[in-house]
CSV table of C-alpha atoms and ligand atoms in Angstrom, one decimal:
chain,number,residue,atom,x,y,z
M,1,MET,CA,79.7,67.7,76.2
M,2,ASN,CA,83.0,68.3,76.6
M,3,ARG,CA,85.4,67.5,78.8
M,4,LEU,CA,88.5,70.1,78.6
M,5,THR,CA,91.8,68.7,79.9
M,6,PRO,CA,93.6,72.0,82.2
M,7,GLN,CA,95.6,72.1,79.1
M,8,GLU,CA,92.6,72.6,75.9
M,9,VAL,CA,91.3,75.4,79.3
M,10,ILE,CA,94.4,77.0,78.4
M,11,GLN,CA,94.1,76.8,75.1
M,12,SER,CA,90.3,78.0,75.3
M,13,LEU,CA,91.2,81.1,77.5
M,14,GLN,CA,94.0,81.9,75.2
M,15,SER,CA,92.3,82.1,71.9
M,16,VAL,CA,89.3,84.8,73.4
M,17,LEU,CA,92.8,86.4,75.7
M,18,PRO,CA,95.5,89.3,74.1
M,19,ARG,CA,98.1,87.8,73.1
M,20,LYS,CA,100.4,88.0,76.2
M,21,ASP,CA,103.1,86.5,78.1
M,22,PHE,CA,100.8,87.5,81.0
M,23,ILE,CA,97.2,88.7,81.8
M,24,ALA,CA,97.2,89.8,85.3
M,25,LEU,CA,93.8,88.9,86.8
M,26,HIS,CA,92.2,92.4,87.6
M,27,GLU,CA,94.2,95.9,86.7
M,28,PRO,CA,93.7,99.1,87.2
M,29,ILE,CA,93.2,101.1,83.7
M,30,PHE,CA,93.8,105.1,83.6
M,31,GLN,CA,92.5,106.2,80.1
M,32,GLY,CA,90.5,109.1,81.5
M,33,LYS,CA,90.9,112.3,82.7
M,34,GLU,CA,93.4,110.8,86.1
M,35,THR,CA,96.7,112.4,85.2
M,36,MET,CA,94.9,116.2,84.5
M,37,TYR,CA,92.7,116.1,87.9
M,38,VAL,CA,95.8,115.3,89.7
M,39,THR,CA,98.0,117.3,88.5
M,40,ASP,CA,95.4,120.0,89.0
M,41,CYS,CA,95.1,118.2,92.4
M,42,ILE,CA,98.1,119.8,92.9
M,43,HIS,CA,98.2,122.7,91.9
M,44,THR,CA,95.3,123.9,94.3
M,45,GLY,CA,97.9,122.7,97.5
M,46,TRP,CA,94.0,120.9,98.9
M,47,VAL,CA,95.8,116.9,99.2
M,48,SER,CA,95.0,116.2,102.1
M,49,SER,CA,91.7,115.2,103.6
M,50,VAL,CA,89.9,118.2,102.1
M,51,GLY,CA,89.6,119.1,99.0
M,52,ALA,CA,86.0,120.3,96.0
M,53,TYR,CA,87.4,116.6,94.7
M,54,VAL,CA,86.2,115.0,97.7
M,55,ASP,CA,83.4,116.7,97.8
M,56,GLN,CA,82.9,116.1,93.9
M,57,PHE,CA,83.6,112.7,94.3
M,58,GLU,CA,81.4,111.8,97.1
M,59,GLN,CA,78.4,113.7,94.5
M,60,ASN,CA,79.2,111.8,91.9
M,61,LEU,CA,79.1,108.9,93.7
M,62,ALA,CA,75.7,109.5,95.1
M,63,GLU,CA,74.2,110.5,91.9
M,64,PHE,CA,75.5,106.9,90.1
M,65,THR,CA,74.6,104.9,93.0
M,66,GLY,CA,71.1,106.6,93.6
M,67,VAL,CA,71.7,106.6,97.7
M,68,LYS,CA,71.5,109.9,99.1
M,69,LYS,CA,74.9,110.7,100.9
M,70,ALA,CA,77.8,109.1,99.6
M,71,VAL,CA,81.2,109.9,102.5
M,72,ALA,CA,84.0,109.0,100.7
M,73,VAL,CA,86.9,107.3,103.7
M,74,VAL,CA,90.5,105.9,103.1
M,75,ASN,CA,89.7,102.4,102.1
M,76,GLY,CA,86.6,99.2,102.6
M,77,THR,CA,87.4,98.3,105.6
M,78,ALA,CA,87.5,101.7,107.5
M,79,ALA,CA,84.2,102.7,105.5
M,80,LEU,CA,82.8,98.8,106.8
M,81,HIS,CA,84.0,99.7,110.8
M,82,ILE,CA,82.2,102.3,110.5
M,83,CYS,CA,79.9,101.6,109.2
M,84,LEU,CA,79.3,99.2,112.0
M,85,LYS,CA,79.2,101.6,114.3
M,86,LEU,CA,77.4,103.5,113.0
M,87,ILE,CA,73.9,100.7,112.9
M,88,GLY,CA,74.8,100.2,117.3
M,89,VAL,CA,76.9,97.5,116.7
M,90,LYS,CA,79.0,97.2,120.7
M,91,THR,CA,81.2,95.1,121.9
M,92,ASN,CA,80.5,91.8,123.2
M,93,ASP,CA,77.2,91.4,120.3
M,94,GLU,CA,77.7,88.6,117.3
M,95,VAL,CA,77.5,89.9,113.9
M,96,LEU,CA,76.2,87.8,111.2
M,97,ILE,CA,78.9,87.6,107.8
M,98,PRO,CA,79.7,84.4,105.1
M,99,SER,CA,82.5,82.9,105.8
M,100,LEU,CA,83.4,82.8,102.3
M,101,THR,CA,84.4,86.7,102.3
M,102,PHE,CA,87.2,88.9,101.9
M,103,VAL,CA,88.7,89.5,105.7
M,104,ALA,CA,88.1,92.6,106.0
M,105,THR,CA,84.7,91.8,106.0
M,106,ALA,CA,85.8,89.9,109.3
M,107,ASN,CA,88.5,92.6,110.8
M,108,ALA,CA,85.6,95.4,110.8
M,109,VAL,CA,83.5,93.3,112.7
M,110,THR,CA,86.5,92.7,115.0
M,111,TYR,CA,87.5,96.3,115.0
M,112,THR,CA,84.4,96.8,116.7
M,113,GLY,CA,85.1,95.0,120.1
M,114,ALA,CA,81.7,92.4,117.9
M,115,ILE,CA,82.0,89.0,117.9
M,116,PRO,CA,81.7,87.3,113.5
M,117,HIS,CA,79.1,84.4,113.6
M,118,PHE,CA,79.3,82.9,110.4
M,119,VAL,CA,77.0,82.4,107.8
M,120,ASP,CA,76.7,79.9,105.0
M,121,VAL,CA,76.7,80.9,101.1
M,122,SER,CA,74.0,80.1,98.6
M,123,GLU,CA,75.1,78.6,95.2
M,124,LYS,CA,73.1,80.2,93.4
M,125,THR,CA,74.5,84.0,94.9
M,126,LEU,CA,78.1,82.7,95.8
M,127,GLY,CA,76.6,85.0,98.3
M,128,MET,CA,74.8,84.5,101.9
M,129,ASP,CA,72.0,82.0,102.3
M,130,PRO,CA,69.1,83.7,103.3
M,131,TYR,CA,66.9,80.3,103.9
M,132,LYS,CA,69.6,78.8,105.3
M,133,LEU,CA,69.8,81.7,107.9
M,134,GLU,CA,66.4,81.9,108.7
M,135,ALA,CA,66.3,78.2,109.2
M,136,TYR,CA,69.1,78.6,112.2
M,137,LEU,CA,68.2,82.4,113.6
M,138,ALA,CA,65.0,80.8,113.6
M,139,LYS,CA,66.3,77.3,115.6
M,140,HIS,CA,69.6,78.9,117.9
M,141,THR,CA,68.1,82.6,118.9
M,142,PHE,CA,65.5,84.2,121.0
M,143,PHE,CA,64.2,86.8,121.6
M,144,LYS,CA,64.7,89.4,124.6
M,145,ASN,CA,63.7,93.4,124.6
M,146,ASN,CA,62.3,92.9,121.7
M,147,GLU,CA,66.4,91.9,120.6
M,148,ILE,CA,67.3,88.8,119.2
M,149,PHE,CA,70.5,86.3,121.4
M,150,SER,CA,72.0,83.2,120.7
M,151,LYS,CA,71.0,81.1,122.8
M,152,LYS,CA,74.7,78.8,122.4
M,153,SER,CA,77.0,82.1,123.7
M,154,GLY,CA,73.6,84.3,124.9
M,155,ARG,CA,75.3,86.9,123.1
M,156,ARG,CA,73.3,89.6,121.3
M,157,ILE,CA,73.1,89.3,117.7
M,158,SER,CA,72.3,92.7,116.8
M,159,ALA,CA,73.6,93.0,112.7
M,160,MET,CA,74.1,90.8,109.1
M,161,VAL,CA,76.5,91.8,106.8
M,162,PRO,CA,76.0,90.5,103.5
M,163,MET,CA,78.6,90.7,100.0
M,164,HIS,CA,78.3,90.8,97.5
M,165,THR,CA,80.5,88.3,96.5
M,166,PHE,CA,82.3,89.3,93.0
M,167,GLY,CA,80.5,92.1,92.1
M,168,HIS,CA,77.0,89.2,92.0
M,169,PRO,CA,74.2,90.2,93.6
M,170,VAL,CA,73.6,88.2,96.9
M,171,GLU,CA,68.6,87.9,96.9
M,172,MET,CA,68.8,91.3,99.0
M,173,ASP,CA,64.4,90.9,99.3
M,174,LYS,CA,64.3,87.9,100.8
M,175,LEU,CA,67.6,89.0,103.4
M,176,LEU,CA,66.0,91.3,104.4
M,177,ASP,CA,63.3,89.5,106.0
M,178,VAL,CA,64.6,87.8,107.8
M,179,ALA,CA,66.5,91.5,108.7
M,180,GLN,CA,62.6,92.3,109.8
M,181,THR,CA,61.6,89.2,111.1
M,182,PHE,CA,64.5,89.1,113.6
M,183,HIS,CA,65.9,92.6,114.1
M,184,LEU,CA,68.9,92.5,113.1
M,185,LYS,CA,70.6,96.1,111.2
M,186,VAL,CA,72.1,95.2,107.5
M,187,VAL,CA,75.1,96.7,106.4
M,188,GLU,CA,75.7,95.9,102.9
M,189,ASP,CA,78.9,95.1,102.5
M,190,ALA,CA,79.5,95.9,97.9
M,191,ALA,CA,83.3,96.1,97.7
M,192,GLU,CA,83.2,94.7,95.4
M,193,SER,CA,79.5,95.5,93.5
M,194,LEU,CA,79.8,99.1,92.3
M,195,GLY,CA,78.3,99.2,88.9
M,196,SER,CA,76.1,96.5,90.5
M,197,TYR,CA,72.4,96.1,90.3
M,198,TYR,CA,69.3,94.5,92.4
M,199,GLN,CA,66.0,94.5,90.5
M,200,GLY,CA,67.1,97.1,88.9
M,201,LYS,CA,68.2,99.9,92.3
M,202,HIS,CA,72.1,99.9,92.5
M,203,THR,CA,73.5,97.4,95.1
M,204,GLY,CA,73.9,99.7,98.9
M,205,ASN,CA,70.4,100.7,98.6
M,206,PHE,CA,69.0,97.6,100.5
M,207,GLY,CA,70.2,97.7,103.9
M,208,HIS,CA,70.8,100.6,106.5
M,209,ILE,CA,74.2,101.3,105.3
M,210,ALA,CA,77.1,99.9,102.6
M,211,ALA,CA,80.2,100.5,102.2
M,212,LEU,CA,82.2,100.6,98.8
M,213,SER,CA,85.9,100.0,98.1
M,214,PHE,CA,88.5,101.4,95.8
M,215,ASN,CA,91.6,100.0,96.4
M,216,GLY,CA,93.3,99.6,93.4
M,217,ASN,CA,92.6,95.8,91.9
M,218,LYS,CA,88.1,96.8,92.7
M,219,ILE,CA,86.5,98.1,89.6
M,220,ILE,CA,87.3,101.8,89.8
M,221,THR,CA,90.0,102.9,92.0
M,222,THR,CA,90.8,106.0,94.0
M,223,GLY,CA,94.5,104.2,94.4
M,224,GLY,CA,93.7,103.2,98.6
M,225,GLY,CA,90.0,104.5,98.8
M,226,GLY,CA,86.5,103.8,100.4
M,227,ALA,CA,82.9,105.3,100.7
M,228,ILE,CA,79.8,104.9,102.7
M,229,LEU,CA,77.2,104.8,101.2
M,230,THR,CA,73.1,105.2,103.3
M,231,ASN,CA,69.5,107.1,102.5
M,232,ASP,CA,69.6,108.0,106.3
M,233,GLU,CA,70.6,111.7,105.8
M,234,GLU,CA,71.6,111.4,109.6
M,235,LEU,CA,73.8,108.3,108.8
M,236,ALA,CA,75.2,110.3,106.8
M,237,GLN,CA,76.1,113.2,109.0
M,238,ARG,CA,77.6,110.4,111.9
M,239,ALA,CA,79.7,108.9,109.5
M,240,LYS,CA,81.1,112.6,108.4
M,241,HIS,CA,81.6,113.6,111.1
M,242,ILE,CA,83.2,110.9,112.9
M,243,THR,CA,85.9,110.6,109.9
M,244,THR,CA,86.3,113.2,110.4
M,245,THR,CA,87.8,113.3,113.8
M,246,ALA,CA,85.0,113.8,115.5
M,247,LYS,CA,86.1,117.6,114.2
M,248,VAL,CA,83.3,120.2,115.2
M,249,SER,CA,83.2,122.9,113.0
M,250,HIS,CA,84.8,126.9,114.2
M,251,PRO,CA,87.1,129.4,112.7
M,252,TYR,CA,89.7,128.0,114.3
M,253,GLU,CA,90.0,126.7,117.3
M,254,PHE,CA,90.6,122.6,117.5
M,255,VAL,CA,86.6,121.5,119.7
M,256,HIS,CA,86.0,117.6,118.3
M,257,ASP,CA,82.5,116.7,120.5
M,258,GLU,CA,83.2,113.2,120.7
M,259,ILE,CA,86.2,109.9,119.6
M,260,GLY,CA,86.5,110.2,116.1
M,261,TYR,CA,88.4,108.4,113.3
M,262,ASN,CA,91.3,109.9,110.3
M,263,TYR,CA,89.4,108.0,107.8
M,264,ARG,CA,88.0,111.0,105.4
M,265,MET,CA,89.8,109.9,101.8
M,266,PRO,CA,92.7,112.8,100.9
M,267,ASN,CA,91.4,114.6,97.9
M,268,LEU,CA,94.9,114.2,96.0
M,269,ASN,CA,92.9,110.2,96.3
M,270,ALA,CA,89.7,111.6,95.6
M,271,ALA,CA,90.8,113.6,92.7
M,272,LEU,CA,91.4,109.8,91.0
M,273,GLY,CA,87.9,108.8,91.8
M,274,CYS,CA,86.7,111.2,90.0
M,275,ALA,CA,87.9,110.5,86.6
M,276,GLN,CA,87.6,106.7,87.1
M,277,LEU,CA,84.3,107.8,88.0
M,278,GLU,CA,83.7,109.1,84.9
M,279,GLN,CA,85.1,105.4,82.8
M,280,LEU,CA,82.9,103.6,85.0
M,281,PRO,CA,80.2,103.6,82.3
M,282,VAL,CA,82.9,101.5,79.8
M,283,PHE,CA,84.4,99.1,82.4
M,284,LEU,CA,81.2,97.9,82.7
M,285,LYS,CA,80.0,98.1,78.8
M,286,GLU,CA,83.5,96.2,78.3
M,287,LYS,CA,84.0,93.3,81.3
M,288,ARG,CA,80.3,92.2,80.3
M,289,LYS,CA,82.2,91.9,77.5
M,290,LEU,CA,84.8,89.4,78.4
M,291,ALA,CA,82.1,87.5,80.9
M,292,ASN,CA,79.7,87.3,77.7
M,293,ARG,CA,83.2,85.3,76.0
M,294,TYR,CA,83.3,83.7,79.1
M,295,GLU,CA,80.1,81.9,78.9
M,296,ARG,CA,80.1,81.2,75.2
M,297,LEU,CA,83.8,79.0,76.1
M,298,PHE,CA,82.6,77.0,78.7
M,299,SER,CA,79.2,76.8,76.9
M,300,SER,CA,79.8,73.2,75.8
M,301,VAL,CA,82.5,72.3,78.7
M,302,SER,CA,80.8,69.6,81.2
M,303,ASN,CA,83.5,69.8,84.1
M,304,ILE,CA,83.7,73.3,84.0
M,305,ARG,CA,81.2,76.1,84.2
M,306,PHE,CA,81.4,79.8,84.7
M,307,PHE,CA,79.5,81.7,86.7
M,308,LYS,CA,77.0,83.4,85.6
M,309,GLU,CA,75.2,86.0,87.3
M,310,PRO,CA,72.0,85.4,89.8
M,311,GLU,CA,68.0,86.2,88.5
M,312,ASN,CA,67.1,89.5,88.8
M,313,SER,CA,70.1,91.0,88.3
M,314,CYS,CA,73.0,92.9,86.3
M,315,SER,CA,75.8,91.5,88.2
M,316,ASN,CA,79.5,94.4,87.1
M,317,TYR,CA,81.4,90.9,86.8
M,318,TRP,CA,83.9,92.1,88.6
M,319,LEU,CA,85.7,88.7,89.1
M,320,ASN,CA,85.1,86.0,86.3
M,321,VAL,CA,84.4,83.5,88.6
M,322,LEU,CA,84.8,79.1,86.7
M,323,LEU,CA,83.6,76.6,89.3
M,324,LEU,CA,84.8,73.0,89.2
M,325,GLU,CA,82.9,69.7,88.7
M,326,GLN,CA,83.7,68.9,92.8
M,327,SER,CA,85.1,65.6,90.9
M,328,ASP,CA,87.6,67.5,90.4
M,329,ILE,CA,87.9,69.7,93.3
M,330,ILE,CA,91.1,68.0,94.3
M,331,MET,CA,93.3,69.0,91.1
M,332,ARG,CA,92.2,72.7,92.0
M,333,ASP,CA,95.7,73.5,92.8
M,334,GLN,CA,96.9,72.1,89.6
M,335,TRP,CA,94.6,74.0,86.8
M,336,LEU,CA,95.6,77.2,88.9
M,337,ASP,CA,99.4,76.1,88.9
M,338,ALA,CA,98.7,75.4,85.5
M,339,LEU,CA,96.8,78.3,84.1
M,340,ASN,CA,99.3,80.9,86.3
M,341,GLN,CA,103.0,78.7,84.3
M,342,ASN,CA,100.8,79.5,80.7
M,343,GLY,CA,100.7,83.9,82.0
M,344,ILE,CA,96.6,83.4,82.9
M,345,MET,CA,96.6,85.2,86.5
M,346,SER,CA,94.1,82.2,88.4
M,347,ARG,CA,93.4,82.5,91.2
M,348,PRO,CA,90.8,80.8,94.1
M,349,ILE,CA,88.1,81.9,96.4
M,350,TRP,CA,89.3,83.6,100.3
M,351,LYS,CA,90.6,80.5,102.5
M,352,PRO,CA,86.6,80.8,104.6
M,353,ILE,CA,87.5,83.2,107.6
M,354,HIS,CA,86.4,80.3,109.9
M,355,GLN,CA,88.7,78.4,108.8
M,356,LEU,CA,91.3,81.0,110.0
M,357,GLU,CA,93.6,80.5,112.5
M,358,MET,CA,91.8,84.6,114.6
M,359,TYR,CA,88.5,83.5,113.5
M,360,ARG,CA,88.8,79.3,114.8
M,361,ASP,CA,86.2,79.5,117.3
M,362,CYS,CA,83.8,82.2,116.2
M,363,PRO,CA,80.3,81.0,116.6
M,364,ALA,CA,78.9,79.4,112.9
M,365,MET,CA,76.3,77.7,111.6
M,366,PRO,CA,76.8,74.1,109.4
M,367,LEU,CA,78.3,76.2,106.4
M,368,ASP,CA,78.9,72.7,103.7
M,369,THR,CA,77.9,75.1,100.6
M,370,THR,CA,81.4,77.5,101.8
M,371,MET,CA,83.1,74.4,102.1
M,372,LYS,CA,82.4,73.0,98.7
M,373,LEU,CA,82.4,75.9,96.2
M,374,ALA,CA,85.6,77.0,98.2
M,375,GLY,CA,87.3,74.3,96.3
M,376,GLN,CA,85.5,75.0,93.7
M,377,VAL,CA,86.0,78.5,92.8
M,378,ILE,CA,88.7,79.6,90.4
M,379,ASN,CA,88.9,83.5,88.8
M,380,ILE,CA,90.2,84.6,85.9
M,381,PRO,CA,92.1,87.7,84.5
M,382,SER,CA,88.8,90.1,84.5
M,383,SER,CA,89.9,93.4,83.4
M,384,ALA,CA,88.1,95.6,81.3
M,385,ASN,CA,90.1,96.0,78.7
M,386,LEU,CA,90.8,92.7,77.8
M,387,ASN,CA,88.5,93.1,74.9
M,388,GLU,CA,91.5,95.6,72.8
M,389,GLY,CA,92.8,94.4,69.8
M,390,LEU,CA,89.4,91.4,69.4
B,401,PLP,C1,88.2,94.2,99.5
B,401,PLP,C2,86.9,94.0,100.3
B,401,PLP,C3,87.2,95.3,101.6
B,401,PLP,C4,87.8,96.0,101.6
B,401,PLP,O1,88.4,97.2,100.8
B,401,PLP,P1,89.4,97.3,101.3
B,401,PLP,O2,89.5,99.1,100.6
B,401,PLP,O3,90.6,96.8,100.8
B,401,PLP,O4,90.0,98.2,102.8
B,401,PLP,C5,85.8,94.5,101.9
B,401,PLP,N1,85.4,93.8,101.5
B,401,PLP,C6,85.3,92.9,100.3
B,401,PLP,C7,84.2,91.9,100.2
B,401,PLP,C8,86.3,93.2,99.6
B,401,PLP,O5,86.8,92.5,98.7
C-alpha cells in the first residue's frame, strides 16, 4: 500500500477523468427529450401548477420507485416539510435527524415548530447509526401514553428522519426496529437517493413517507423540484391537497378547507422532469462505472479510501466520497485547495448542523463519528458524463 501526496492524487484523478480545464462536482445533463417536452409544455399554455406533465411525472416516479403514490412539489425542502406535518409532527416536538446532512433536513423540522434532535452517524453508511440511537433512546427517554418523551427536555419525540447520504442507503431494517420500539414515525430524506436500493427495494419505501429532491445538483433535475413518496393512499391524498392550497374541487368557486401551502410543482418543471427520468437508468449505469473506476484507482492507496456502497444495498453513487485517514484530517483544506486549483472541483461534507449558529442549542447525543467523518470526507466529481471519451 502506498501513500499518495495531494499532487499524486491529482495526477491519479486526472488519469481517469476527461481532459478539461474544469470538472464540476456534479452537473445536469440534458441529452434526452428535455427541449421537446418543455417546448410542448409551453405550447399547451399549461405552464403552472396543473397540467399533464405533472400527472405524468408523478406516475412515472411512482412506477420507478415502486411506491404507490408520488406527489410532485416545488422542492425537496417543501417535500420534507409536508412529510413531517402529515405524519403528525407538532410544535414543540423533537425530531431525530442526523447532524451530518444538508441543512434542509433541520430547516424542515423547524418549519413545523418542532426542534431537531441530533443523532450520530455510522461509518458503515454515513447515515444514522441505529445501534447508537437505540441505546441512547433507551437511556434518555420515557414512555407516557404510548409516546416517548425526552427525560432532559420533557418534550415529545415524535419522529425520525434518516437520510441516505450521497445516495448510500442507511441501515433501514434496524432503524425501523428502533422506530417500532420507541413508537416513532419515519420520514425518509431520500433527496439524494433516487435510484438507490436497500435490500432490493427502492429507498423511500421503508418509512411512512419520504421526500425526493430534483434540485440542479441532484441525479435528475427539474430545475427546482421535489416529490413526496408514500405507500399510504390517504397520506398521498392529504399531501396533494395540502400542497395545492387545500383547494376543494369546484367548477368555478374558490373554496379552501384548511391552511394549505402553494407547494405544487409547475407543469414546466415537470416536463423537464419527465425527460430526465427517462434517462435515469443511463445516468445510474454511468455513475456506477465512474465509481468503479475511482474504487480501482484508490484500492492500493493507504491514506485515502474510496467509500463503497454499504452492504445489502445498491447505491446511485450520486456524489462520490473519498475518506482521508484520520491523521491527515488536519490537511483536509490543503487537499481541497490543491484539487480545486487543478480544476477538479471537490468539497468537504456539510458542516455538521449542530455546529451552525441557529442549531447550536438543540438537543444532541454524543456525535463522535459525525465529527470524525466531517473531517475525513471529500466529495469528488461525480457527473454522469465523465465517462465520455474514455
Ligand atoms: C437536496 C437536499 C434536500 C433539499 O432539497 P431542495 O430541493 O434543495 O430543497 C434535502 N435534504 C437533503 C439531504 C438534500 O441533499
